[in-house]
Structure formats: structure tokens, C-alpha cells
PDB file of C-alpha atoms in Angstrom:
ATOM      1  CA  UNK A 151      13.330  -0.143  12.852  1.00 91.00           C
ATOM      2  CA  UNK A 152      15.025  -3.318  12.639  1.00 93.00           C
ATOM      3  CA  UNK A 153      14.219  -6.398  10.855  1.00 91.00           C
ATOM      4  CA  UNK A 154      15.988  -9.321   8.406  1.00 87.00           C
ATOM      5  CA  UNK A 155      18.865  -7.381   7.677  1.00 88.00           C
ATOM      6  CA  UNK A 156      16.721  -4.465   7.038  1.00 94.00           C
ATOM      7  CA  UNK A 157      17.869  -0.861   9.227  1.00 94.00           C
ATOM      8  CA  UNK A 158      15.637   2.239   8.687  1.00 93.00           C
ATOM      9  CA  UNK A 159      16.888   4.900  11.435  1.00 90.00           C
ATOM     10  CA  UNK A 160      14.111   7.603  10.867  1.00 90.00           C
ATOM     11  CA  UNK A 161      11.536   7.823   8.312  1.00 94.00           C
ATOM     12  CA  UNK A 162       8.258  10.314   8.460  1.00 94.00           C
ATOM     13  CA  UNK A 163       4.843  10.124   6.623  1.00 96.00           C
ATOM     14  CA  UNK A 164       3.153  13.383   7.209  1.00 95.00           C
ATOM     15  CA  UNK A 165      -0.943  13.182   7.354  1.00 95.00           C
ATOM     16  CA  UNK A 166      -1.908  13.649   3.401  1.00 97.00           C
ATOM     17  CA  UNK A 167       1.502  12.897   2.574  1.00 97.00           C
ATOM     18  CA  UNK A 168       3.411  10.530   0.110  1.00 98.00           C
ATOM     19  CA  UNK A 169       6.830   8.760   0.649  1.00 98.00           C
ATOM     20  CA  UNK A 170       8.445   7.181  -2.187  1.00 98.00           C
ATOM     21  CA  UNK A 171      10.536   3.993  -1.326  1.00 98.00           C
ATOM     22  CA  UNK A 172      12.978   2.739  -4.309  1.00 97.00           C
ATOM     23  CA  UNK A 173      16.188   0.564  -4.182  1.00 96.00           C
ATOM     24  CA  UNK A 174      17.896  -2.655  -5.909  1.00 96.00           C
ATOM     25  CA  UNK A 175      15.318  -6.064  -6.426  1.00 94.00           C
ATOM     26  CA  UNK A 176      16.358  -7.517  -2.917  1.00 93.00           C
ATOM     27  CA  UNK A 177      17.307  -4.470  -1.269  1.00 95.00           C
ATOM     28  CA  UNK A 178      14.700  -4.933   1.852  1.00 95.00           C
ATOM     29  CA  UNK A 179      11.874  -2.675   0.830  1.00 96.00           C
ATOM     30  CA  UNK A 180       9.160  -5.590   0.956  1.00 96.00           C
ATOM     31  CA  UNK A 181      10.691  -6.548   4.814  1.00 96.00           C
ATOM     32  CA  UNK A 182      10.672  -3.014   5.446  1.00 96.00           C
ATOM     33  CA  UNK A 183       7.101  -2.784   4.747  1.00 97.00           C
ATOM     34  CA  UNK A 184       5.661  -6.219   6.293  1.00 96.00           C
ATOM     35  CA  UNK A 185       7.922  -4.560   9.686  1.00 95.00           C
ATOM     36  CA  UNK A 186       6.206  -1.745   9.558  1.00 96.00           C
ATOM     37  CA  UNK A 187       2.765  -3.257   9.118  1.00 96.00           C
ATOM     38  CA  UNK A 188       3.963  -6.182  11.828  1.00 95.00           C
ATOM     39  CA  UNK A 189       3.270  -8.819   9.623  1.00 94.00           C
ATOM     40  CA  UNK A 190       6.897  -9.301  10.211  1.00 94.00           C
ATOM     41  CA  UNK A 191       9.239  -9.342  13.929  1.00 92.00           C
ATOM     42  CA  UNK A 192      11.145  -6.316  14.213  1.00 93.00           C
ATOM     43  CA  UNK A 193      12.760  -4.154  16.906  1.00 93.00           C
ATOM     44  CA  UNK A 194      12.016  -0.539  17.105  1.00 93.00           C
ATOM     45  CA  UNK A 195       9.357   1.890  17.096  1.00 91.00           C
ATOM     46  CA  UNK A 196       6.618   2.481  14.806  1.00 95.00           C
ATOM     47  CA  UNK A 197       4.090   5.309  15.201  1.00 95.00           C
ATOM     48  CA  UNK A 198       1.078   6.577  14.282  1.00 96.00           C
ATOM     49  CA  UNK A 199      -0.701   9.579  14.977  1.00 93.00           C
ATOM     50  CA  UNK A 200       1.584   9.988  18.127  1.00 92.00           C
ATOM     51  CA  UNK A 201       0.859   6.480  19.676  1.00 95.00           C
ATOM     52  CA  UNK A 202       3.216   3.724  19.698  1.00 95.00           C
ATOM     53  CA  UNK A 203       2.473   0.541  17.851  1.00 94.00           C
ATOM     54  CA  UNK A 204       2.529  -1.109  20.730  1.00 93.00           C
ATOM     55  CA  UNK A 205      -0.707   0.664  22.113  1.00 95.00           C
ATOM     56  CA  UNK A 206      -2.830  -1.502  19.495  1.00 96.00           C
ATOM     57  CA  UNK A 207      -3.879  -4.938  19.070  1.00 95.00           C
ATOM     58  CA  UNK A 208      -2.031  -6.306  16.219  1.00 93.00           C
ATOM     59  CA  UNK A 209      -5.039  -6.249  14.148  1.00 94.00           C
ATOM     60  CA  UNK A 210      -6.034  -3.097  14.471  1.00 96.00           C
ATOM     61  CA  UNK A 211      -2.739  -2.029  13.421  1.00 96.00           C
ATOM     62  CA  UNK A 212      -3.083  -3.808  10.246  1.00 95.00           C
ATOM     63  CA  UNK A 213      -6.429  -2.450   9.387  1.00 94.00           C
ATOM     64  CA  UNK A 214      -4.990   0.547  10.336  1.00 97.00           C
ATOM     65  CA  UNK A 215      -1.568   0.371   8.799  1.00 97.00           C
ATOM     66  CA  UNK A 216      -2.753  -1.367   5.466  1.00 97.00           C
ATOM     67  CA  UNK A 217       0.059  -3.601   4.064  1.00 97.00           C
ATOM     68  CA  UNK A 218      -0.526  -4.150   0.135  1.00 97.00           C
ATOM     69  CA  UNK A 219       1.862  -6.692  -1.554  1.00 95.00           C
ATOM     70  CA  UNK A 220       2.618  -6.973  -4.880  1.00 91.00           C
ATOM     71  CA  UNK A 221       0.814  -9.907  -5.580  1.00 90.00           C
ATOM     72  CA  UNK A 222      -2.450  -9.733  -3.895  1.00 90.00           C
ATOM     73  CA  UNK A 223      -3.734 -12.686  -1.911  1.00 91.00           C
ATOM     74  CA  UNK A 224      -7.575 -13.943  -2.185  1.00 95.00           C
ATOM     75  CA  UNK A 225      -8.883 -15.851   0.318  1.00 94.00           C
ATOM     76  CA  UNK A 226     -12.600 -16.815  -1.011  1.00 95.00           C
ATOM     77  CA  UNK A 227     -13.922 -17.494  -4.214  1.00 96.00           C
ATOM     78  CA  UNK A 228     -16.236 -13.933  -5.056  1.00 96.00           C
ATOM     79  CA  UNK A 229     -14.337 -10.369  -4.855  1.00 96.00           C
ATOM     80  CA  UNK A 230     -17.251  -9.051  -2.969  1.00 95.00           C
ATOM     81  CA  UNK A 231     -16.004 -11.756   0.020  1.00 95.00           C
ATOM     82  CA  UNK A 232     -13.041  -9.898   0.524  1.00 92.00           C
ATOM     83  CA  UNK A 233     -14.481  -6.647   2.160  1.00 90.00           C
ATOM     84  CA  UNK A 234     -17.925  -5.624   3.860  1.00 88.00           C
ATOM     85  CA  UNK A 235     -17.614  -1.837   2.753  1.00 92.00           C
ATOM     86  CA  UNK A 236     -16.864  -1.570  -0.759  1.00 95.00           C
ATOM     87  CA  UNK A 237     -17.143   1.570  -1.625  1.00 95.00           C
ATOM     88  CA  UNK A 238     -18.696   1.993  -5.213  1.00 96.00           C
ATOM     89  CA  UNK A 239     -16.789   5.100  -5.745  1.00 96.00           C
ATOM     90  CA  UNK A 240     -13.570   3.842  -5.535  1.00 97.00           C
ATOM     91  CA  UNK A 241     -14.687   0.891  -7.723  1.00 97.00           C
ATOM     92  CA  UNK A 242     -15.952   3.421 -10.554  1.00 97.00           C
ATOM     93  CA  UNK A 243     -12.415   5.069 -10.327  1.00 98.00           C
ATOM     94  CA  UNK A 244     -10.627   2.110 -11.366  1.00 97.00           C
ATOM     95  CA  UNK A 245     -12.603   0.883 -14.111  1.00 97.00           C
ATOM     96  CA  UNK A 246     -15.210  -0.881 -12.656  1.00 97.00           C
ATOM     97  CA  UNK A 247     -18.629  -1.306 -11.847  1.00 94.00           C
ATOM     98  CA  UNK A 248     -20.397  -2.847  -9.084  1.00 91.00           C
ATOM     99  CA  UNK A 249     -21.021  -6.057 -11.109  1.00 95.00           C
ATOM    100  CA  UNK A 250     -17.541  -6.816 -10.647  1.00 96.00           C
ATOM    101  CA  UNK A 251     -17.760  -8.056  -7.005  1.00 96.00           C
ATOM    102  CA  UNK A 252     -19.901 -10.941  -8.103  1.00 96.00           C
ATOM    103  CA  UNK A 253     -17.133 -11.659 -10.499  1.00 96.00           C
ATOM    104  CA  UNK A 254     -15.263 -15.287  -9.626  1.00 97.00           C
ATOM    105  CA  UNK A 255     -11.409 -13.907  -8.358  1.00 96.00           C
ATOM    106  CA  UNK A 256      -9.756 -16.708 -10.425  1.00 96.00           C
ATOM    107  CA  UNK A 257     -11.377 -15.224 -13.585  1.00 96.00           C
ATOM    108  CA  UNK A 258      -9.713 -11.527 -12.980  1.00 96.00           C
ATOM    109  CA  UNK A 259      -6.346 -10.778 -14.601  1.00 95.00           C
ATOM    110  CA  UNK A 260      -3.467  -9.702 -12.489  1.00 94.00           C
ATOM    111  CA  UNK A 261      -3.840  -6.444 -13.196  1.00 95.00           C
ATOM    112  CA  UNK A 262      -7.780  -6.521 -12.514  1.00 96.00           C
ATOM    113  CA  UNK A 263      -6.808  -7.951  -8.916  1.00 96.00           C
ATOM    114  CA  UNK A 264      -3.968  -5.173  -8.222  1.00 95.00           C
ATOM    115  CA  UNK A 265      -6.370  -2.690  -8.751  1.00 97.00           C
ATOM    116  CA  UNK A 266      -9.336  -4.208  -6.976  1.00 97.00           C
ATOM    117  CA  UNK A 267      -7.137  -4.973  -4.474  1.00 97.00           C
ATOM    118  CA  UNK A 268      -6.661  -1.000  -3.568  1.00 97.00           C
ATOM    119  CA  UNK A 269     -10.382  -0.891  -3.830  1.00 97.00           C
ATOM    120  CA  UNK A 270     -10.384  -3.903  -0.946  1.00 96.00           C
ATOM    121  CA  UNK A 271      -7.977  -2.119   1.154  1.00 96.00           C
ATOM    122  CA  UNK A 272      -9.962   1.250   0.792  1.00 97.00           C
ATOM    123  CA  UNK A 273     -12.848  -0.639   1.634  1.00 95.00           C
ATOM    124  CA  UNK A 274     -11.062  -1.407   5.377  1.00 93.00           C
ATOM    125  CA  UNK A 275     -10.763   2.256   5.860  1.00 95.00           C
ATOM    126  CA  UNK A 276      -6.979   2.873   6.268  1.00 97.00           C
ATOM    127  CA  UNK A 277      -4.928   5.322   7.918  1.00 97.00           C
ATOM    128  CA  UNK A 278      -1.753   5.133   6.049  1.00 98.00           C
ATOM    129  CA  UNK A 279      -1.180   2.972   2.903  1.00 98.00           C
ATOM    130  CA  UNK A 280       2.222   0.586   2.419  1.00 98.00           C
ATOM    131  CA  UNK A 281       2.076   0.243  -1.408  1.00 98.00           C
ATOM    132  CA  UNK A 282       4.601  -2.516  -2.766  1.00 98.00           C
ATOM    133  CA  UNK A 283       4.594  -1.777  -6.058  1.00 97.00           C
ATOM    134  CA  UNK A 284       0.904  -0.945  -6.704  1.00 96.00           C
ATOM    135  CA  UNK A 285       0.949  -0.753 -10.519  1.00 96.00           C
ATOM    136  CA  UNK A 286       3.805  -3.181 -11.438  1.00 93.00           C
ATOM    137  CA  UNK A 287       0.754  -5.321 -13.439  1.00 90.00           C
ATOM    138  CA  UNK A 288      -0.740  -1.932 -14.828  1.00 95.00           C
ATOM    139  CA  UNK A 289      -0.784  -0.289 -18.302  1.00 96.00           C
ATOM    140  CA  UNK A 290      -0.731   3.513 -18.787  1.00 96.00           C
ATOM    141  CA  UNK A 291      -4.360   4.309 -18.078  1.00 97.00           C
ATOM    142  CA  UNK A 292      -4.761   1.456 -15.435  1.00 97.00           C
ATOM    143  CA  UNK A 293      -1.582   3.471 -13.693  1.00 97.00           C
ATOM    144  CA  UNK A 294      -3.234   6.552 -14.236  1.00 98.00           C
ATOM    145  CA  UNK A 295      -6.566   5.702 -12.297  1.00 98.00           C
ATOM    146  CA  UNK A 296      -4.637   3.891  -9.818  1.00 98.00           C
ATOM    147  CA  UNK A 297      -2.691   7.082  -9.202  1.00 98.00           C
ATOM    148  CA  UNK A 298      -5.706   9.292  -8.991  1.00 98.00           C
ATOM    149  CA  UNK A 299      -7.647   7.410  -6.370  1.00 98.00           C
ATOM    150  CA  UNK A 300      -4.434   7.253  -3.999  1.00 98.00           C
ATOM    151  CA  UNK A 301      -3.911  11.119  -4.706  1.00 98.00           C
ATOM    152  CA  UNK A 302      -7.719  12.090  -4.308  1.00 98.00           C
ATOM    153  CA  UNK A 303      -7.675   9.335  -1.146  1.00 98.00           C
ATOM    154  CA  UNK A 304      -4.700  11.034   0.173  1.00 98.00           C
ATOM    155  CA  UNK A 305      -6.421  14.510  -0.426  1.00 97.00           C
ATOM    156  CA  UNK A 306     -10.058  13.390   1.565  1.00 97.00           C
ATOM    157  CA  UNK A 307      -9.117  11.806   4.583  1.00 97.00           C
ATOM    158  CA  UNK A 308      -5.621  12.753   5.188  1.00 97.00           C
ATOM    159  CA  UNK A 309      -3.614   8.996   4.883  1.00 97.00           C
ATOM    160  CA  UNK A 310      -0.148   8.637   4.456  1.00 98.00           C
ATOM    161  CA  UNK A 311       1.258   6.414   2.010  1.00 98.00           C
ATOM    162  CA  UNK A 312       4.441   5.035   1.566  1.00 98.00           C
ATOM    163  CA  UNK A 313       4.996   3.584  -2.088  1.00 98.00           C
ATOM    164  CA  UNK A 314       7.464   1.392  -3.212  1.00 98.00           C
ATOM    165  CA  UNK A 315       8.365   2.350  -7.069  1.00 97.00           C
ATOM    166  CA  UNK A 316      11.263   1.280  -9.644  1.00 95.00           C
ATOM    167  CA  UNK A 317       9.704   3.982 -11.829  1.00 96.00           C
ATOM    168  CA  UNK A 318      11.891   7.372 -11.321  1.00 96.00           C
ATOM    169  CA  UNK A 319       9.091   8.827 -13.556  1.00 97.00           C
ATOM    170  CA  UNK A 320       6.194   7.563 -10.816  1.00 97.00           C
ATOM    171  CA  UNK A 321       8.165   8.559  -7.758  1.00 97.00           C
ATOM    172  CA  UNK A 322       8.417  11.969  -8.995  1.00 96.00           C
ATOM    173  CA  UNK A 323       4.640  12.444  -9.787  1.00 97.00           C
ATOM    174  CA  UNK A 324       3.432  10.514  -6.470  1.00 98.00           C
ATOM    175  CA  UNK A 325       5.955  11.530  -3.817  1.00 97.00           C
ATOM    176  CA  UNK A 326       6.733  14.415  -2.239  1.00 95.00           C
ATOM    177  CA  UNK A 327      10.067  12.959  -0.555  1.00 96.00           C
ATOM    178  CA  UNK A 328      11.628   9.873  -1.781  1.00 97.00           C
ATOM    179  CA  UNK A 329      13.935   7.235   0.068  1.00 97.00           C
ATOM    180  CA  UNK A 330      16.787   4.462  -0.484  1.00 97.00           C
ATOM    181  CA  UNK A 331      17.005   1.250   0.455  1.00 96.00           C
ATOM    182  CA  UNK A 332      20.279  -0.534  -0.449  1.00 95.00           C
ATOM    183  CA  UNK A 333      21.807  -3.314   1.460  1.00 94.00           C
ATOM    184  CA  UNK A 334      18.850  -3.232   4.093  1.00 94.00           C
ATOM    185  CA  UNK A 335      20.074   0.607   4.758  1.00 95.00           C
ATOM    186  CA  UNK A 336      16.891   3.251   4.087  1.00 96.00           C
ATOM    187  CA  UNK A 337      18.600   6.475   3.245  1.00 95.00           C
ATOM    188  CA  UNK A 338      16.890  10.077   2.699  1.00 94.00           C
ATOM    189  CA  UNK A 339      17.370  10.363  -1.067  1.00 91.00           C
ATOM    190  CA  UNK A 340      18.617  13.694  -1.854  1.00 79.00           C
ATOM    191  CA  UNK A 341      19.404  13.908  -5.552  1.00 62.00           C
ATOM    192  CA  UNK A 342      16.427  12.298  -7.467  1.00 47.00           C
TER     193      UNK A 342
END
């Protein structure tokens, strides 16, 4: 896959599976993951569940292939606007209740919006997971619970995620292989 400057030869998410991505601030791992989730124009193939990309409608990609930035975007005034589905127990697992959808979005802290933003993309019923950072707004437990939905998310229906992490510590307990990006060039990390 080619994008921006960005070249990842080969790179496999196994169903159930977790894929670190780490590298440099600027390195490409954002572009990598908009390419991937074609939010972004890039050449090459992407793949899932042995069809091409190019077999669905670019939507249904992206609800397949769920692309969460860093910053999460909100679009209407009330969290519950942002999905149909919430699903209480994800909501539970991250600390809140279902009160919280009634909440007004500018009134959540960044934190409270990375984390409900998981819950929104949960809500959309992914196959595989690009996680930019997931936790960067998060405190210990907040990481923790984070963590523990992805894994027991993982563990239930089978997604994939890929998850990009500056935390060696993270990567370690997430992942089960872990990947490079430096210059734009993704790398099989062999020695961390």
C-alpha cells in the first residue's frame, strides 16, 4: 500500500488478532491508517476476509474497516446522535452508564470522548479496528478498561485491530506482533 510518502509492502491482521503499529511523531502511521480505511487515495491492495477492497462500496468499507483518530470528531450536539446501536455493555465497561448518551458532547472531557468514542465505533459493528492512539487522553484505569473491552471485543467476535502505540509497555500487553513505521517505511519489528 501506497500513500503520501507512506510504503507498507505486507502487513497481516489475523481474525481475533492484534497488530501493534509504533514509529517517530510524523513517521506515516496516521496516513497509513486513513489508506487503509480509504479515507485517504492510495495505490495497492487492501483485504478483508479474502475480498478486495475494491469489492465494497466505500462506505461499507468504513463501517467495516473502522478508522478511529486520535481526536474524535462529533458531528451533533447529544452522544446518543452519534450511533443507533449503542450497546449498554460496552458503555458499562468504560465507566459509564446509559445516562451518558443524553449527555451534551461539548460538556465531556477528552478523555470521556476517546473512550465513548470506542463505544460509538462498537456500536457500528466493526470487523477490524484502526486504533490511532486510543488511550493517548487516558489515565491508568481509563487505559485499563479501554484495553479490556478491545481484548474481550477481539475475543467475541473475532476483529482484528491494528493499534497505533508510543507506549513499549502497551504494545507488549495488546499486540501479539508489532510493526515500524519510519520514514513512511512499515517494517516487521523483530526485537521489541
Amino acid at each position: 500500500l501506497r500513500t503520501r510518502g507512506v510504503h507498507a509492502p505486507a502487513m497481516q491482521i489475523h481474525a481475533g488478532g492484534c497488530v501493534a503499529l509504533y514509529g517517530p511523531s510524523g513517521s506515516g502511521k496516521t496516513l497509513l491508517l486513513r489508506a487503509i480505511a480509504d479515507l485517504d487515495e492510495a495505490s495497492g491492495d487492501v483485504w478483508l476476509n479474502d475480498r478486495p477492497r475494491s469489492e465494497f462500496s466505500g462506505p461499507d468499507w468504513r463501517r467495516r474497516v473502522m478508522y478511529l483518530a486520535a481526536e474524535s470528531h462529533w458531528w451533533s450536539p447529544r452522544v446518543r446522535d452519534h450511533a443507533t446501536e449503542w450497546r449498554p455493555a460496552d458503555l458499562d465497561a468504560l465507566g459509564f452508564d446509559a445516562d451518558t448518551l443524553d449527555l451534551p458532547v461539548q460538556r465531556l472531557s477528552s478523555g470521556e470522548r476517546q473512550r465513548l468514542a470506542l463505544a460509538r465505533a462498537l456500536a457500528h459493528r466493526p470487523s477490524v479496528l484502526l486504533l490511532d492512539e486510543p488511550s493517548a487522553n487516558l489515565d491508568g484505569p481509563n487505559t485499563e478498561r479501554l484495553e479490556r473491552l478491545i481484548a474481550d471485543w477481539r475475543a467475541a467476535s473475532g476483529g482484528g485491530v491494528l493499534w497505533v502505540s508510543h507506549d513499549p509497555q502497551q504494545r507488549g500487553r495488546v499486540a501479539s506482533r508489532q510493526y515500524r513505521m519510519l520514514a513512511g517505511e512499515l517494517t516487521e519489528a523483530t526485537d521489541d
